């Protein structure tokens, strides 16, 4: 079954732009299978961030329809986790408390979070261990390198066990060695947990290394998402 299903989706950011037929994305038809890892590459301004906003329900399409996990999207989705180029950890929280943040927000009552805190902390420790941050749970962001902060931000995106992980240039700010190390960590997490991944990147090599399917998004005229049959030879 398709986990993500974009059916002829168009978005103009406001009524004025709509009246001028000025669309940020046009006619996107895209299907992502259950558990599939896709990457979207393309130049600045082609609509990658807009696509992400649509896939998380932060923006509704002007035309067309989006189904996620079989349900029409009507507002922001709790089933996704997100990580961006900047790790954006809260400086006054330790690593483990940064990772727990989404659970604190999603849990409707403070008392419920407190009651389950022990279990959640265990889950966070387990994830941190997997990305090589065992022993850093109680450190603050300023005590971690950039690569370590980014690992923590990926744990934060995964802590509520999302069905879909959305990554917007998550490795862009890292040096080449750290970046490739994190590629392997992400690939292993995906192989093990089978969540869907949508990765936006400028790095073709990265997209080919990680994704099952690579989509190339082009600029106008006729912005749309093209499937390229890139033969993925994994190192
Ligand atoms: P990318 O992420 O690939 O750089 P974007 O999705 O940010 O591309 O942008 C796609 C198009 O939509 C661009 O022409 C951009 O100028 C326009 N756009 C992006 N955000 C807004 C906004 N909030 N209001 C109006 N136009 C926007
Ligand atoms: P960077 O992003 O700066 O390249 P990495 O995240 O790849 O760094 O970290 C490389 C290794 O260096 C880590 O596994 C860790 O052992 C060590 N390290 C980096 N920064 C720190 C720190 N602030 N405290 C302790 N060890 C660190």
PDB file of C-alpha atoms and ligand atoms in Angstrom:
ATOM      1  CA  UNK A   1       0.000   0.000   0.000  1.00  0.00           C
ATOM      2  CA  UNK A   2       1.021   3.611  -0.511  1.00  0.00           C
ATOM      3  CA  UNK A   3       1.895   5.420   2.686  1.00  0.00           C
ATOM      4  CA  UNK A   4       2.109   8.832   1.048  1.00  0.00           C
ATOM      5  CA  UNK A   5      -0.179   9.587  -1.870  1.00  0.00           C
ATOM      6  CA  UNK A   6      -0.064  13.007  -3.557  1.00  0.00           C
ATOM      7  CA  UNK A   7      -2.779  13.296  -6.194  1.00  0.00           C
ATOM      8  CA  UNK A   8      -2.266  16.187  -8.599  1.00  0.00           C
ATOM      9  CA  UNK A   9      -1.306  18.600  -5.823  1.00  0.00           C
ATOM     10  CA  UNK A  10      -0.887  22.324  -6.453  1.00  0.00           C
ATOM     11  CA  UNK A  11      -0.112  25.034  -3.928  1.00  0.00           C
ATOM     12  CA  UNK A  12      -0.207  28.805  -4.228  1.00  0.00           C
ATOM     13  CA  UNK A  13       0.882  30.459  -0.983  1.00  0.00           C
ATOM     14  CA  UNK A  14      -1.945  33.019  -0.939  1.00  0.00           C
ATOM     15  CA  UNK A  15      -5.031  34.153  -2.832  1.00  0.00           C
ATOM     16  CA  UNK A  16      -3.174  36.845  -4.712  1.00  0.00           C
ATOM     17  CA  UNK A  17      -0.587  34.368  -5.995  1.00  0.00           C
ATOM     18  CA  UNK A  18      -3.405  31.961  -6.810  1.00  0.00           C
ATOM     19  CA  UNK A  19      -5.188  34.653  -8.855  1.00  0.00           C
ATOM     20  CA  UNK A  20      -1.952  35.139 -10.812  1.00  0.00           C
ATOM     21  CA  UNK A  21      -1.619  31.381 -11.317  1.00  0.00           C
ATOM     22  CA  UNK A  22       1.649  31.523  -9.423  1.00  0.00           C
ATOM     23  CA  UNK A  23       2.176  28.145  -7.825  1.00  0.00           C
ATOM     24  CA  UNK A  24       5.020  27.112  -5.537  1.00  0.00           C
ATOM     25  CA  UNK A  25       4.462  23.509  -6.615  1.00  0.00           C
ATOM     26  CA  UNK A  26       2.438  22.264  -9.570  1.00  0.00           C
ATOM     27  CA  UNK A  27       0.780  19.005 -10.322  1.00  0.00           C
ATOM     28  CA  UNK A  28       2.675  16.758  -7.930  1.00  0.00           C
ATOM     29  CA  UNK A  29       1.782  13.107  -8.263  1.00  0.00           C
ATOM     30  CA  UNK A  30       3.868  11.085  -5.892  1.00  0.00           C
ATOM     31  CA  UNK A  31       3.411   7.752  -4.170  1.00  0.00           C
ATOM     32  CA  UNK A  32       5.601   6.485  -1.385  1.00  0.00           C
ATOM     33  CA  UNK A  33       5.209   2.832  -0.459  1.00  0.00           C
ATOM     34  CA  UNK A  34       5.006   1.619   3.135  1.00  0.00           C
ATOM     35  CA  UNK A  35       8.510   1.698   4.621  1.00  0.00           C
ATOM     36  CA  UNK A  36      10.089   3.282   1.541  1.00  0.00           C
ATOM     37  CA  UNK A  37      12.975   5.733   1.848  1.00  0.00           C
ATOM     38  CA  UNK A  38      12.745   8.461  -0.786  1.00  0.00           C
ATOM     39  CA  UNK A  39      14.999  11.413  -1.488  1.00  0.00           C
ATOM     40  CA  UNK A  40      14.085  14.621  -3.265  1.00  0.00           C
ATOM     41  CA  UNK A  41      16.865  16.570  -4.923  1.00  0.00           C
ATOM     42  CA  UNK A  42      16.605  19.809  -6.838  1.00  0.00           C
ATOM     43  CA  UNK A  43      17.780  23.423  -7.034  1.00  0.00           C
ATOM     44  CA  UNK A  44      16.845  26.155  -4.539  1.00  0.00           C
ATOM     45  CA  UNK A  45      13.349  27.469  -5.043  1.00  0.00           C
ATOM     46  CA  UNK A  46      12.013  24.403  -6.857  1.00  0.00           C
ATOM     47  CA  UNK A  47       9.530  23.633  -4.078  1.00  0.00           C
ATOM     48  CA  UNK A  48      11.218  21.118  -1.770  1.00  0.00           C
ATOM     49  CA  UNK A  49      10.303  22.911   1.473  1.00  0.00           C
ATOM     50  CA  UNK A  50       6.792  23.461   0.165  1.00  0.00           C
ATOM     51  CA  UNK A  51       6.535  19.733  -0.463  1.00  0.00           C
ATOM     52  CA  UNK A  52       7.612  19.056   3.134  1.00  0.00           C
ATOM     53  CA  UNK A  53       5.005  21.491   4.488  1.00  0.00           C
ATOM     54  CA  UNK A  54       2.332  19.690   2.490  1.00  0.00           C
ATOM     55  CA  UNK A  55       3.526  16.245   3.604  1.00  0.00           C
ATOM     56  CA  UNK A  56       3.314  17.260   7.288  1.00  0.00           C
ATOM     57  CA  UNK A  57      -0.034  19.026   6.952  1.00  0.00           C
ATOM     58  CA  UNK A  58       1.411  22.441   7.814  1.00  0.00           C
ATOM     59  CA  UNK A  59      -0.035  23.694   4.519  1.00  0.00           C
ATOM     60  CA  UNK A  60      -3.155  22.544   2.700  1.00  0.00           C
ATOM     61  CA  UNK A  61      -3.067  22.215  -1.103  1.00  0.00           C
ATOM     62  CA  UNK A  62      -4.843  24.816  -3.262  1.00  0.00           C
ATOM     63  CA  UNK A  63      -5.862  21.955  -5.550  1.00  0.00           C
ATOM     64  CA  UNK A  64      -5.524  18.203  -5.407  1.00  0.00           C
ATOM     65  CA  UNK A  65      -5.499  15.732  -2.572  1.00  0.00           C
ATOM     66  CA  UNK A  66      -2.995  14.273  -0.137  1.00  0.00           C
ATOM     67  CA  UNK A  67      -3.471  10.958   1.650  1.00  0.00           C
ATOM     68  CA  UNK A  68      -1.074   9.825   4.353  1.00  0.00           C
ATOM     69  CA  UNK A  69      -1.454   6.296   5.684  1.00  0.00           C
ATOM     70  CA  UNK A  70      -4.780   6.109   3.859  1.00  0.00           C
ATOM     71  CA  UNK A  71      -6.224   9.214   5.547  1.00  0.00           C
ATOM     72  CA  UNK A  72      -6.832  12.590   3.891  1.00  0.00           C
ATOM     73  CA  UNK A  73      -4.604  15.217   5.493  1.00  0.00           C
ATOM     74  CA  UNK A  74      -6.628  17.918   7.254  1.00  0.00           C
ATOM     75  CA  UNK A  75      -4.046  19.479   9.588  1.00  0.00           C
ATOM     76  CA  UNK A  76      -0.605  19.048  11.203  1.00  0.00           C
ATOM     77  CA  UNK A  77       0.313  15.367  11.599  1.00  0.00           C
ATOM     78  CA  UNK A  78       1.562  13.816  14.812  1.00  0.00           C
ATOM     79  CA  UNK A  79       2.734  10.683  13.039  1.00  0.00           C
ATOM     80  CA  UNK A  80       5.837  12.344  11.621  1.00  0.00           C
ATOM     81  CA  UNK A  81       9.201  13.237  13.087  1.00  0.00           C
ATOM     82  CA  UNK A  82      11.354  15.991  11.658  1.00  0.00           C
ATOM     83  CA  UNK A  83      14.991  17.036  11.572  1.00  0.00           C
ATOM     84  CA  UNK A  84      16.555  20.008   9.818  1.00  0.00           C
ATOM     85  CA  UNK A  85      19.947  21.378   8.878  1.00  0.00           C
ATOM     86  CA  UNK A  86      20.330  23.017  12.283  1.00  0.00           C
ATOM     87  CA  UNK A  87      19.896  20.625  15.234  1.00  0.00           C
ATOM     88  CA  UNK A  88      18.157  23.369  17.290  1.00  0.00           C
ATOM     89  CA  UNK A  89      18.556  21.700  20.660  1.00  0.00           C
ATOM     90  CA  UNK A  90      17.310  23.700  23.632  1.00  0.00           C
ATOM     91  CA  UNK A  91      20.476  24.907  25.388  1.00  0.00           C
ATOM     92  CA  UNK A  92      19.065  24.655  28.910  1.00  0.00           C
ATOM     93  CA  UNK A  93      18.118  20.994  28.500  1.00  0.00           C
ATOM     94  CA  UNK A  94      20.370  17.958  28.655  1.00  0.00           C
ATOM     95  CA  UNK A  95      20.646  15.612  25.673  1.00  0.00           C
ATOM     96  CA  UNK A  96      18.099  13.193  27.088  1.00  0.00           C
ATOM     97  CA  UNK A  97      15.624  15.982  27.932  1.00  0.00           C
ATOM     98  CA  UNK A  98      15.991  17.417  24.441  1.00  0.00           C
ATOM     99  CA  UNK A  99      15.218  14.003  22.962  1.00  0.00           C
ATOM    100  CA  UNK A 100      12.126  13.663  25.192  1.00  0.00           C
ATOM    101  CA  UNK A 101      10.644  16.984  24.073  1.00  0.00           C
ATOM    102  CA  UNK A 102       8.208  15.655  21.414  1.00  0.00           C
ATOM    103  CA  UNK A 103       6.732  13.205  23.931  1.00  0.00           C
ATOM    104  CA  UNK A 104       6.185  16.003  26.422  1.00  0.00           C
ATOM    105  CA  UNK A 105       4.348  17.974  23.772  1.00  0.00           C
ATOM    106  CA  UNK A 106       2.290  15.105  22.375  1.00  0.00           C
ATOM    107  CA  UNK A 107       1.269  13.745  25.795  1.00  0.00           C
ATOM    108  CA  UNK A 108      -1.973  15.590  26.583  1.00  0.00           C
ATOM    109  CA  UNK A 109      -1.505  15.748  30.358  1.00  0.00           C
ATOM    110  CA  UNK A 110       1.618  16.676  32.223  1.00  0.00           C
ATOM    111  CA  UNK A 111       0.883  14.028  34.866  1.00  0.00           C
ATOM    112  CA  UNK A 112       0.725  11.325  32.182  1.00  0.00           C
ATOM    113  CA  UNK A 113       4.146  12.300  30.924  1.00  0.00           C
ATOM    114  CA  UNK A 114       5.527  12.239  34.463  1.00  0.00           C
ATOM    115  CA  UNK A 115       4.034   8.818  35.158  1.00  0.00           C
ATOM    116  CA  UNK A 116       5.663   7.351  32.055  1.00  0.00           C
ATOM    117  CA  UNK A 117       8.867   9.343  32.238  1.00  0.00           C
ATOM    118  CA  UNK A 118      10.996   6.416  33.376  1.00  0.00           C
ATOM    119  CA  UNK A 119       9.928   4.307  30.406  1.00  0.00           C
ATOM    120  CA  UNK A 120      10.495   7.233  28.034  1.00  0.00           C
ATOM    121  CA  UNK A 121      13.952   7.919  29.439  1.00  0.00           C
ATOM    122  CA  UNK A 122      14.808   4.267  28.811  1.00  0.00           C
ATOM    123  CA  UNK A 123      13.606   4.607  25.208  1.00  0.00           C
ATOM    124  CA  UNK A 124      15.693   7.768  24.762  1.00  0.00           C
ATOM    125  CA  UNK A 125      18.805   6.112  26.227  1.00  0.00           C
ATOM    126  CA  UNK A 126      18.353   3.161  23.900  1.00  0.00           C
ATOM    127  CA  UNK A 127      18.138   5.440  20.845  1.00  0.00           C
ATOM    128  CA  UNK A 128      21.101   7.554  21.968  1.00  0.00           C
ATOM    129  CA  UNK A 129      23.119   4.377  22.412  1.00  0.00           C
ATOM    130  CA  UNK A 130      22.309   3.371  18.828  1.00  0.00           C
ATOM    131  CA  UNK A 131      23.610   6.616  17.362  1.00  0.00           C
ATOM    132  CA  UNK A 132      26.771   6.468  19.436  1.00  0.00           C
ATOM    133  CA  UNK A 133      25.764   8.965  22.110  1.00  0.00           C
ATOM    134  CA  UNK A 134      25.763   6.529  25.021  1.00  0.00           C
ATOM    135  CA  UNK A 135      27.333   8.347  27.969  1.00  0.00           C
ATOM    136  CA  UNK A 136      26.298  11.794  26.715  1.00  0.00           C
ATOM    137  CA  UNK A 137      22.713  11.675  28.029  1.00  0.00           C
ATOM    138  CA  UNK A 138      23.284  14.240  30.763  1.00  0.00           C
ATOM    139  CA  UNK A 139      25.487  16.632  28.798  1.00  0.00           C
ATOM    140  CA  UNK A 140      24.210  19.972  27.527  1.00  0.00           C
ATOM    141  CA  UNK A 141      24.248  20.897  23.821  1.00  0.00           C
ATOM    142  CA  UNK A 142      27.284  23.197  24.223  1.00  0.00           C
ATOM    143  CA  UNK A 143      29.215  20.178  25.492  1.00  0.00           C
ATOM    144  CA  UNK A 144      28.598  18.299  22.227  1.00  0.00           C
ATOM    145  CA  UNK A 145      30.166  18.690  18.785  1.00  0.00           C
ATOM    146  CA  UNK A 146      28.000  19.652  15.790  1.00  0.00           C
ATOM    147  CA  UNK A 147      27.808  16.043  14.631  1.00  0.00           C
ATOM    148  CA  UNK A 148      26.782  14.862  18.078  1.00  0.00           C
ATOM    149  CA  UNK A 149      24.055  17.511  18.292  1.00  0.00           C
ATOM    150  CA  UNK A 150      22.720  16.375  14.923  1.00  0.00           C
ATOM    151  CA  UNK A 151      22.618  12.772  16.126  1.00  0.00           C
ATOM    152  CA  UNK A 152      20.629  13.917  19.155  1.00  0.00           C
ATOM    153  CA  UNK A 153      18.209  15.791  16.889  1.00  0.00           C
ATOM    154  CA  UNK A 154      17.607  12.596  14.884  1.00  0.00           C
ATOM    155  CA  UNK A 155      16.863  10.752  18.151  1.00  0.00           C
ATOM    156  CA  UNK A 156      14.442  13.551  19.040  1.00  0.00           C
ATOM    157  CA  UNK A 157      12.688  13.076  15.690  1.00  0.00           C
ATOM    158  CA  UNK A 158      12.333   9.328  16.343  1.00  0.00           C
ATOM    159  CA  UNK A 159      11.409   9.275  20.042  1.00  0.00           C
ATOM    160  CA  UNK A 160       7.638   9.145  19.546  1.00  0.00           C
ATOM    161  CA  UNK A 161       8.107   6.239  17.112  1.00  0.00           C
ATOM    162  CA  UNK A 162       6.808   8.141  14.080  1.00  0.00           C
ATOM    163  CA  UNK A 163       5.626   6.303  10.999  1.00  0.00           C
ATOM    164  CA  UNK A 164       7.351   8.885   8.847  1.00  0.00           C
ATOM    165  CA  UNK A 165      10.636  10.727   9.232  1.00  0.00           C
ATOM    166  CA  UNK A 166      11.065  14.003   7.345  1.00  0.00           C
ATOM    167  CA  UNK A 167      14.608  15.212   6.921  1.00  0.00           C
ATOM    168  CA  UNK A 168      15.404  18.597   5.385  1.00  0.00           C
ATOM    169  CA  UNK A 169      19.140  18.834   4.614  1.00  0.00           C
ATOM    170  CA  UNK A 170      19.980  17.225   7.945  1.00  0.00           C
ATOM    171  CA  UNK A 171      23.637  16.624   7.178  1.00  0.00           C
ATOM    172  CA  UNK A 172      24.331  19.815   5.216  1.00  0.00           C
ATOM    173  CA  UNK A 173      26.314  21.535   7.951  1.00  0.00           C
ATOM    174  CA  UNK A 174      28.557  18.587   8.815  1.00  0.00           C
ATOM    175  CA  UNK A 175      32.034  17.728   7.643  1.00  0.00           C
ATOM    176  CA  UNK A 176      32.327  14.895   5.100  1.00  0.00           C
ATOM    177  CA  UNK A 177      33.462  12.263   7.594  1.00  0.00           C
ATOM    178  CA  UNK A 178      30.764  12.941  10.156  1.00  0.00           C
ATOM    179  CA  UNK A 179      28.200  13.113   7.372  1.00  0.00           C
ATOM    180  CA  UNK A 180      29.040   9.652   6.040  1.00  0.00           C
ATOM    181  CA  UNK A 181      29.021   8.222   9.540  1.00  0.00           C
ATOM    182  CA  UNK A 182      25.511   9.579  10.063  1.00  0.00           C
ATOM    183  CA  UNK A 183      24.399   8.208   6.677  1.00  0.00           C
ATOM    184  CA  UNK A 184      25.289   4.722   7.908  1.00  0.00           C
ATOM    185  CA  UNK A 185      23.510   5.264  11.224  1.00  0.00           C
ATOM    186  CA  UNK A 186      20.372   6.455   9.458  1.00  0.00           C
ATOM    187  CA  UNK A 187      20.487   3.592   6.975  1.00  0.00           C
ATOM    188  CA  UNK A 188      20.750   1.066   9.823  1.00  0.00           C
ATOM    189  CA  UNK A 189      17.897   2.671  11.783  1.00  0.00           C
ATOM    190  CA  UNK A 190      15.691   2.593   8.705  1.00  0.00           C
ATOM    191  CA  UNK A 191      16.580  -1.034   7.901  1.00  0.00           C
ATOM    192  CA  UNK A 192      15.674  -2.007  11.451  1.00  0.00           C
ATOM    193  CA  UNK A 193      12.555   0.061  12.135  1.00  0.00           C
ATOM    194  CA  UNK A 194      10.988   0.394   8.679  1.00  0.00           C
ATOM    195  CA  UNK A 195       9.568   3.881   9.064  1.00  0.00           C
ATOM    196  CA  UNK A 196       9.060   5.952   5.920  1.00  0.00           C
ATOM    197  CA  UNK A 197      11.704   8.544   5.179  1.00  0.00           C
ATOM    198  CA  UNK A 198      11.464  11.631   3.002  1.00  0.00           C
ATOM    199  CA  UNK A 199      14.868  13.234   2.676  1.00  0.00           C
ATOM    200  CA  UNK A 200      15.419  16.598   1.026  1.00  0.00           C
ATOM    201  CA  UNK A 201      19.010  17.188   0.015  1.00  0.00           C
ATOM    202  CA  UNK A 202      21.315  19.023  -2.406  1.00  0.00           C
ATOM    203  CA  UNK A 203      23.728  16.136  -2.298  1.00  0.00           C
ATOM    204  CA  UNK A 204      23.152  13.625  -5.087  1.00  0.00           C
ATOM    205  CA  UNK A 205      25.640  11.182  -3.651  1.00  0.00           C
ATOM    206  CA  UNK A 206      23.780  11.264  -0.356  1.00  0.00           C
ATOM    207  CA  UNK A 207      20.438  10.638  -2.053  1.00  0.00           C
ATOM    208  CA  UNK A 208      21.798   7.689  -3.996  1.00  0.00           C
ATOM    209  CA  UNK A 209      23.536   6.199  -0.978  1.00  0.00           C
ATOM    210  CA  UNK A 210      20.453   6.358   1.240  1.00  0.00           C
ATOM    211  CA  UNK A 211      17.233   6.292  -0.718  1.00  0.00           C
ATOM    212  CA  UNK A 212      15.283   3.486  -2.377  1.00  0.00           C
ATOM    213  CA  UNK A 213      13.954   6.016  -4.873  1.00  0.00           C
ATOM    214  CA  UNK A 214      15.392   9.379  -5.862  1.00  0.00           C
ATOM    215  CA  UNK A 215      13.095  12.073  -7.234  1.00  0.00           C
ATOM    216  CA  UNK A 216      14.419  15.082  -9.045  1.00  0.00           C
ATOM    217  CA  UNK A 217      12.300  18.184  -8.621  1.00  0.00           C
ATOM    218  CA  UNK A 218      12.600  20.713 -11.416  1.00  0.00           C
ATOM    219  CA  UNK A 219      11.905  24.422 -11.607  1.00  0.00           C
ATOM    220  CA  UNK A 220       9.310  26.064 -13.825  1.00  0.00           C
ATOM    221  CA  UNK A 221       8.023  25.842 -16.493  1.00  0.00           C
ATOM    222  CA  UNK A 222       5.797  23.036 -15.319  1.00  0.00           C
ATOM    223  CA  UNK A 223       7.319  22.238 -11.976  1.00  0.00           C
ATOM    224  CA  UNK A 224       6.811  18.648 -11.190  1.00  0.00           C
ATOM    225  CA  UNK A 225       8.449  15.694  -9.613  1.00  0.00           C
ATOM    226  CA  UNK A 226      10.168  13.363 -12.017  1.00  0.00           C
ATOM    227  CA  UNK A 227      11.154   9.848 -11.233  1.00  0.00           C
ATOM    228  CA  UNK A 228      14.609   9.037 -12.466  1.00  0.00           C
ATOM    229  CA  UNK A 229      15.680   5.464 -12.658  1.00  0.00           C
ATOM    230  CA  UNK A 230      18.973   5.971 -10.982  1.00  0.00           C
ATOM    231  CA  UNK A 231      20.680   2.646 -10.583  1.00  0.00           C
ATOM    232  CA  UNK A 232      21.521   2.496  -6.935  1.00  0.00           C
ATOM    233  CA  UNK A 233      24.822   0.779  -6.372  1.00  0.00           C
ATOM    234  CA  UNK A 234      25.428   0.930  -2.646  1.00  0.00           C
ATOM    235  CA  UNK A 235      28.991   0.994  -1.417  1.00  0.00           C
TER     236      UNK A 235
HETATM  237  P1  LIG B   1      13.034  24.996  -2.041  1.00  0.00           P
HETATM  238  O1  LIG B   1      12.774  24.462  -0.677  1.00  0.00           O
HETATM  239  O2  LIG B   1      13.225  23.957  -3.075  1.00  0.00           O
HETATM  240  O3  LIG B   1      14.163  25.995  -2.052  1.00  0.00           O
HETATM  241  P2  LIG B   1      10.511  26.421  -1.665  1.00  0.00           P
HETATM  242  O4  LIG B   1       9.490  25.380  -1.442  1.00  0.00           O
HETATM  243  O5  LIG B   1      11.038  27.148  -0.480  1.00  0.00           O
HETATM  244  O6  LIG B   1      11.720  25.790  -2.513  1.00  0.00           O
HETATM  245  O7  LIG B   1       9.951  27.502  -2.666  1.00  0.00           O
HETATM  246  C1  LIG B   1       9.176  27.223  -3.839  1.00  0.00           C
HETATM  247  C2  LIG B   1       8.621  28.521  -4.383  1.00  0.00           C
HETATM  248  O8  LIG B   1       7.632  29.030  -3.497  1.00  0.00           O
HETATM  249  C3  LIG B   1       9.646  29.618  -4.563  1.00  0.00           C
HETATM  250  O9  LIG B   1       9.319  30.312  -5.750  1.00  0.00           O
HETATM  251  C4  LIG B   1       9.464  30.500  -3.350  1.00  0.00           C
HETATM  252  O10 LIG B   1       9.800  31.821  -3.635  1.00  0.00           O
HETATM  253  C5  LIG B   1       7.971  30.355  -3.082  1.00  0.00           C
HETATM  254  N1  LIG B   1       7.634  30.478  -1.652  1.00  0.00           N
HETATM  255  C6  LIG B   1       8.157  29.764  -0.636  1.00  0.00           C
HETATM  256  N2  LIG B   1       7.612  30.112   0.543  1.00  0.00           N
HETATM  257  C7  LIG B   1       6.730  31.096   0.275  1.00  0.00           C
HETATM  258  C8  LIG B   1       5.829  31.875   1.075  1.00  0.00           C
HETATM  259  N3  LIG B   1       5.743  31.704   2.401  1.00  0.00           N
HETATM  260  N4  LIG B   1       5.064  32.790   0.449  1.00  0.00           N
HETATM  261  C9  LIG B   1       5.142  32.946  -0.886  1.00  0.00           C
HETATM  262  N5  LIG B   1       5.942  32.251  -1.700  1.00  0.00           N
HETATM  263  C10 LIG B   1       6.751  31.326  -1.132  1.00  0.00           C
HETATM  264  P1  LIG B   2      32.242  16.636  14.533  1.00  0.00           P
HETATM  265  O1  LIG B   2      30.805  16.835  14.232  1.00  0.00           O
HETATM  266  O2  LIG B   2      32.829  17.840  15.253  1.00  0.00           O
HETATM  267  O3  LIG B   2      33.082  16.225  13.377  1.00  0.00           O
HETATM  268  P2  LIG B   2      31.681  14.016  15.718  1.00  0.00           P
HETATM  269  O4  LIG B   2      30.299  14.113  16.157  1.00  0.00           O
HETATM  270  O5  LIG B   2      32.017  13.167  14.553  1.00  0.00           O
HETATM  271  O6  LIG B   2      32.375  15.447  15.620  1.00  0.00           O
HETATM  272  O7  LIG B   2      32.522  13.483  16.961  1.00  0.00           O
HETATM  273  C1  LIG B   2      33.743  12.779  16.807  1.00  0.00           C
HETATM  274  C2  LIG B   2      34.154  12.176  18.155  1.00  0.00           C
HETATM  275  O8  LIG B   2      34.834  13.191  18.909  1.00  0.00           O
HETATM  276  C3  LIG B   2      32.984  11.764  19.015  1.00  0.00           C
HETATM  277  O9  LIG B   2      32.626  10.423  18.831  1.00  0.00           O
HETATM  278  C4  LIG B   2      33.487  12.005  20.414  1.00  0.00           C
HETATM  279  O10 LIG B   2      34.117  10.850  20.921  1.00  0.00           O
HETATM  280  C5  LIG B   2      34.508  13.114  20.277  1.00  0.00           C
HETATM  281  N1  LIG B   2      33.959  14.404  20.702  1.00  0.00           N
HETATM  282  C6  LIG B   2      33.611  15.454  19.899  1.00  0.00           C
HETATM  283  N2  LIG B   2      33.190  16.488  20.618  1.00  0.00           N
HETATM  284  C7  LIG B   2      33.231  16.114  21.898  1.00  0.00           C
HETATM  285  C8  LIG B   2      32.910  16.753  23.140  1.00  0.00           C
HETATM  286  N3  LIG B   2      32.448  17.999  23.202  1.00  0.00           N
HETATM  287  N4  LIG B   2      33.083  16.075  24.274  1.00  0.00           N
HETATM  288  C9  LIG B   2      33.579  14.834  24.231  1.00  0.00           C
HETATM  289  N5  LIG B   2      33.903  14.178  23.105  1.00  0.00           N
HETATM  290  C10 LIG B   2      33.743  14.798  21.963  1.00  0.00           C
END
